[in-house]
Amino acid sequence: MTWRGRHIYLIGLPGAGKTSIGRELANSLTKSGYSFVDLDAEIIRRSGKSISEMFQQPHGVERFRDLETNLLLEYAQLAFEQRPLIIATGGGTPLRAVNRALMRGSGVTVWIDVTVKQAAKYVMQSLLRGETRPLLRASNVEELNDKLRALHDERLPFYEQATLHFVTRSQRGDEHTPAELAEEMLRALEQMSRRIKLRSKFEIFPVRSALGDYPVAIGNGIAAQELAFAIRDQSPRRIVAITDENVAKLYGSKFYERISQESKRAIDLHQIAIPAGESSKSQKTLFDLLDSFQQLDLRRKTDLIITIGGGVVSDVAGLAASMYGRGMSLIHVPTTLIGQVDAALGGKTAIDHNNKKNPIGTFFPPRLVIIDPLFLKTLPKRELQAGLAEVLKYGLIGSRDYWQRHAKTIRRLLRGFDPGFEILIRDAVREKIRYIEQDEFERANGVRELLNFGHTFAHAFESASDYKLLHGEAVALGMRASAWLSYELKMLPDAEWREIEQVLGRLPMPQEIEFSVDAVMAALSQDKKRGARGSRFVLLEGIGRAVVASDIDPKKVSEAVEFVLATF
Ligand SMILES: NC(=O)c1ccc[n+]([C@@H]2O[C@H](COP(=O)([O-])OP(=O)(O)OC[C@H]3O[C@@H](n4cnc5c(N)ncnc54)[C@H](O)[C@@H]3O)[C@@H](O)[C@H]2O)c1
């Protein structure tokens, strides 16, 4: 795979020539569709303030960095729309992990490596031209040199992560023009493409959280590489990877070897494999994990917990991570469709208790979520199909467009995994993030709660089937029951109900499981969110329009269950 068509991010010290070389590079590449942008200049243009002005405001540096990240996000999108850019970044752009991930995901990074002396010379010239550089205010060359050397030392580990290391100093100390350097860089890019296999592009979605923002990285085949980068960034003393026995068998040691190779360092990694399945969301597994953490002498400030598995693993291990040491550093690598589009996002953790689903849990956002759809290649077809219910849910509750895009591909999706799942997962993740950002702790009634569409019924179906029904299968049944209820209550038009029923009715259900309406109704009466006005149901006023309702006639609820069981 060649570098052409990807963004080219030029990184390096102030005065490295990112802007001047970048412009020349863009001139040579206009025919290939490239154009040039200067990140700092664009921030100044959009904010209407100079960088010095921004830095002088309270929290000015942080605000500036936020603008920088937002702009990178915008530019990164263009790489997926085949509109490649050459981007001269700010000297400090690679300091943020999310920025580095955005650049890795959408392009190649080229570190223009100059000596401090060279940089000082160019910075001095620019200062004389009247440019202001708040981090490099100096009264003489020596002071400027010292400041640049400090920046260099601080930033070197991040610059070194670039895809291409471009040294501009010539052996003989000759000066080169920006045009000559651009030409040389093009040759270096070509050579690099022949030498190393560039990975496919991937996307980053930043999630805003009151407990700390975190990025979600999504792309086919990115898991080992992105985990390695995260490990390099955090340099944990000890890593505990929590998985289940099935995932450990399939991926275990080979996957850890790849992470360690990619990290380019020896890592102290311990694997804990819990038994697979819902029964592991238990007090016993939770305390077994906490015991293991203690035996491994895990410490909050230096160690890292990674979950690699489905929703069961991220729920129980996430809870353990939130409790141990009052909260460990946590990364989720979901390996099931439900994990990738739902369970690993949003920070909810839980175990089941006294035959109730999820009554004990915390809100504990991870530091990072890495979604690699290729894990789904090995996921049993029944699990994959069950996950599709959660995927379709996002359309029904919030976006007709989304529903139409994905509902019509349901036949293809049911056939099994293909690399196109990446697009579906991206769309679903984007939707889920919208809800969790608006109402992270499910406080504003009716925002995040809408994600529970079908779930009041689903939890009862799961429990009545003695958890033989998969979560996703129960959600599919629950969504059908909720749609039927919405239709019966004259909220949902007939044609839309039929459309929903036609699509959800295609999701296969295991025929051997038997359970009665009474058992489901008994489980519903145990609903943990039940209030004085009965259970709360998310109902539909149309495809893409959901509302929360309570005080529903129990007879109607029972008829909804009957309807679904009759067509099970
Ligand atoms: N916290 C949340 O916000 C949230 C959201 C949705 C669901 N959940 C919870 O998630 C759980 C369901 O998640 P799930 O469907 O991922 O179940 P799961 O974790 O039990 O995984 C399903 C099965 O797939 C296997 N598996 C996992 N990855 C695999 C792979 N790549 N290849 C082959 N086999 C693989 C597992 O071993 C398991 O047998 C439920 O407990 C549900 O309550 C939580």
Coordinates of N, CA and C and ligand atoms in Angstrom, one line a residue, residues 244-247 250-251 276-278 281 309-315 334-339 342-350 352 357-358 374-380 383 390 432 448 455 459 462 470-472, ligand 1:
D244 N -11.6 -14.0 28.3 CA -12.3 -15.2 28.7 C -11.6 -16.4 28.1
E245 N -12.0 -17.6 28.5 CA -11.3 -18.8 28.1 C -11.3 -19.0 26.6
N246 N -12.5 -18.7 26.0 CA -12.6 -18.9 24.5 C -11.6 -17.9 23.8
V247 N -11.6 -16.7 24.2 CA -10.8 -15.7 23.5 C -9.3 -16.0 23.8
L250 N -8.2 -18.6 21.3 CA -8.1 -18.1 20.0 C -7.0 -17.1 19.7
Y251 N -6.8 -16.3 20.7 CA -5.8 -15.1 20.4 C -4.7 -15.1 21.4
A276 N -15.9 -18.4 30.1 CA -16.8 -17.6 29.1 C -18.2 -17.7 29.6
G277 N -18.9 -16.6 29.2 CA -20.4 -16.6 29.4 C -20.9 -15.7 30.6
E278 N -22.2 -15.5 30.5 CA -22.9 -14.6 31.4 C -22.6 -15.0 32.9
K281 N -20.4 -12.9 35.1 CA -20.7 -11.6 35.7 C -21.2 -11.8 37.1
G309 N -12.2 -9.0 25.1 CA -13.3 -10.0 25.1 C -14.6 -9.3 24.8
G310 N -15.7 -10.0 25.1 CA -17.0 -9.5 24.9 C -17.5 -8.7 26.0
G311 N -18.8 -8.4 26.0 CA -19.4 -7.6 27.1 C -19.3 -8.1 28.5
V312 N -19.3 -9.5 28.6 CA -19.1 -10.1 29.9 C -17.8 -9.6 30.5
V313 N -16.7 -9.8 29.7 CA -15.4 -9.4 30.2 C -15.3 -7.9 30.5
S314 N -15.8 -7.1 29.6 CA -15.6 -5.6 29.9 C -16.5 -5.2 31.0
D315 N -17.6 -5.9 31.2 CA -18.5 -5.5 32.4 C -17.9 -5.9 33.7
P334 N -12.7 -4.7 22.7 CA -13.9 -5.6 22.5 C -13.7 -6.5 21.3
T335 N -14.1 -7.8 21.5 CA -14.0 -8.8 20.5 C -15.3 -9.3 20.0
T336 N -16.4 -8.9 20.5 CA -17.7 -9.3 20.0 C -18.4 -8.1 19.4
L337 N -19.4 -8.4 18.6 CA -20.1 -7.2 18.0 C -20.8 -6.4 19.1
I338 N -21.4 -7.1 20.0 CA -22.1 -6.3 21.1 C -21.0 -5.5 21.9
G339 N -19.9 -6.1 22.1 CA -18.8 -5.4 22.8 C -18.4 -4.1 22.0
D342 N -21.4 -1.5 21.7 CA -22.2 -1.1 22.9 C -21.4 -1.3 24.2
A343 N -21.1 -2.5 24.6 CA -20.7 -2.7 26.0 C -19.4 -2.0 26.3
A344 N -18.4 -1.9 25.4 CA -17.1 -1.3 25.7 C -17.2 0.3 25.7
L345 N -18.3 0.8 25.3 CA -18.4 2.3 25.2 C -19.3 2.8 26.3
G346 N -18.9 3.9 26.9 CA -19.9 4.6 27.8 C -19.6 4.3 29.2
G347 N -18.7 3.4 29.6 CA -18.2 3.3 30.9 C -19.1 2.6 31.9
K348 N -20.2 2.0 31.4 CA -21.0 1.2 32.4 C -20.4 -0.1 32.7
T349 N -20.2 -0.5 34.0 CA -19.7 -1.8 34.3 C -20.8 -2.5 35.2
A350 N -20.7 -3.8 35.3 CA -21.8 -4.4 36.1 C -21.5 -5.9 36.3
D352 N -24.2 -9.4 37.6 CA -25.5 -9.8 37.9 C -25.5 -10.2 39.4
K357 N -30.3 -8.8 36.6 CA -29.3 -8.4 35.6 C -28.7 -7.0 36.0
N358 N -27.4 -7.0 36.1 CA -26.7 -5.7 36.3 C -27.0 -4.8 37.5
L374 N -11.8 -7.1 12.8 CA -11.4 -8.5 12.4 C -11.5 -9.5 13.4
F375 N -11.6 -9.1 14.7 CA -11.8 -10.1 15.7 C -13.1 -10.9 15.5
L376 N -14.1 -10.2 14.7 CA -15.4 -10.9 14.5 C -15.3 -12.0 13.6
K377 N -14.2 -12.2 12.9 CA -14.0 -13.3 12.0 C -14.2 -14.6 12.7
T378 N -13.8 -14.7 13.9 CA -13.9 -16.0 14.6 C -15.1 -16.1 15.5
L379 N -15.9 -15.0 15.6 CA -17.1 -15.0 16.5 C -18.1 -16.0 15.9
P380 N -18.7 -16.9 16.8 CA -19.7 -17.8 16.3 C -20.8 -17.0 15.6
E383 N -23.6 -15.5 17.7 CA -23.2 -14.3 18.5 C -23.2 -13.1 17.6
E390 N -28.5 -5.0 18.5 CA -28.1 -3.7 19.1 C -27.7 -2.7 18.1
K432 N -23.8 5.7 19.4 CA -23.7 5.5 20.8 C -23.1 6.7 21.5
R448 N -29.9 9.1 27.7 CA -29.2 7.8 27.6 C -30.2 6.7 27.8
H455 N -34.9 -3.1 26.1 CA -34.1 -3.8 27.2 C -34.9 -4.2 28.4
H459 N -34.3 -8.0 29.4 CA -33.8 -8.5 30.6 C -34.7 -9.6 31.2
E462 N -34.3 -12.7 29.0 CA -33.0 -13.4 29.3 C -33.2 -14.2 30.6
L470 N -29.2 -15.5 24.2 CA -28.1 -14.5 24.3 C -28.6 -13.1 24.5
H471 N -27.8 -12.2 25.0 CA -28.3 -10.9 25.3 C -28.9 -10.2 24.0
G472 N -28.1 -10.4 22.9 CA -28.6 -9.7 21.7 C -29.9 -10.3 21.2
Ligands
LIG1 N1 -21.9 -2.1 29.9 C1 -22.7 -1.9 28.9 O1 -22.9 -0.8 28.5 C2 -23.3 -3.1 28.1 C3 -23.9 -2.9 26.9 C4 -24.4 -4.0 26.2 C5 -24.2 -5.3 26.7 N2 -23.6 -5.4 27.9 C6 -23.4 -6.7 28.5 O2 -22.6 -7.5 27.6 C7 -22.9 -8.9 27.8 C8 -23.1 -9.5 26.4 O3 -21.9 -9.3 25.7 P1 -21.4 -10.3 24.5 O4 -22.5 -10.6 23.6 O5 -20.2 -9.7 24.0 O6 -21.2 -11.6 25.4 P2 -19.9 -12.4 25.8 O7 -18.9 -11.5 26.4 O8 -20.4 -13.5 26.7 O9 -19.3 -13.0 24.5 C9 -20.1 -13.9 23.7 C10 -19.3 -15.2 23.4 O10 -18.4 -15.0 22.4 C11 -17.1 -15.4 22.7 N3 -16.1 -14.6 22.1 C12 -15.8 -13.3 22.3 N4 -15.0 -12.8 21.4 C13 -14.8 -13.8 20.5 C14 -14.2 -13.8 19.2 N5 -13.6 -12.8 18.7 N6 -14.1 -15.0 18.6 C15 -14.8 -16.1 19.1 N7 -15.5 -16.1 20.2 C16 -15.5 -14.9 20.9 C17 -17.1 -15.4 24.2 O11 -16.1 -16.3 24.8 C18 -18.5 -15.8 24.6 O12 -18.6 -17.2 24.6 C19 -24.1 -9.0 28.6 O13 -23.8 -9.3 29.9 C20 -24.7 -7.5 28.6 O14 -25.4 -7.2 29.8 C21 -23.1 -4.4 28.6

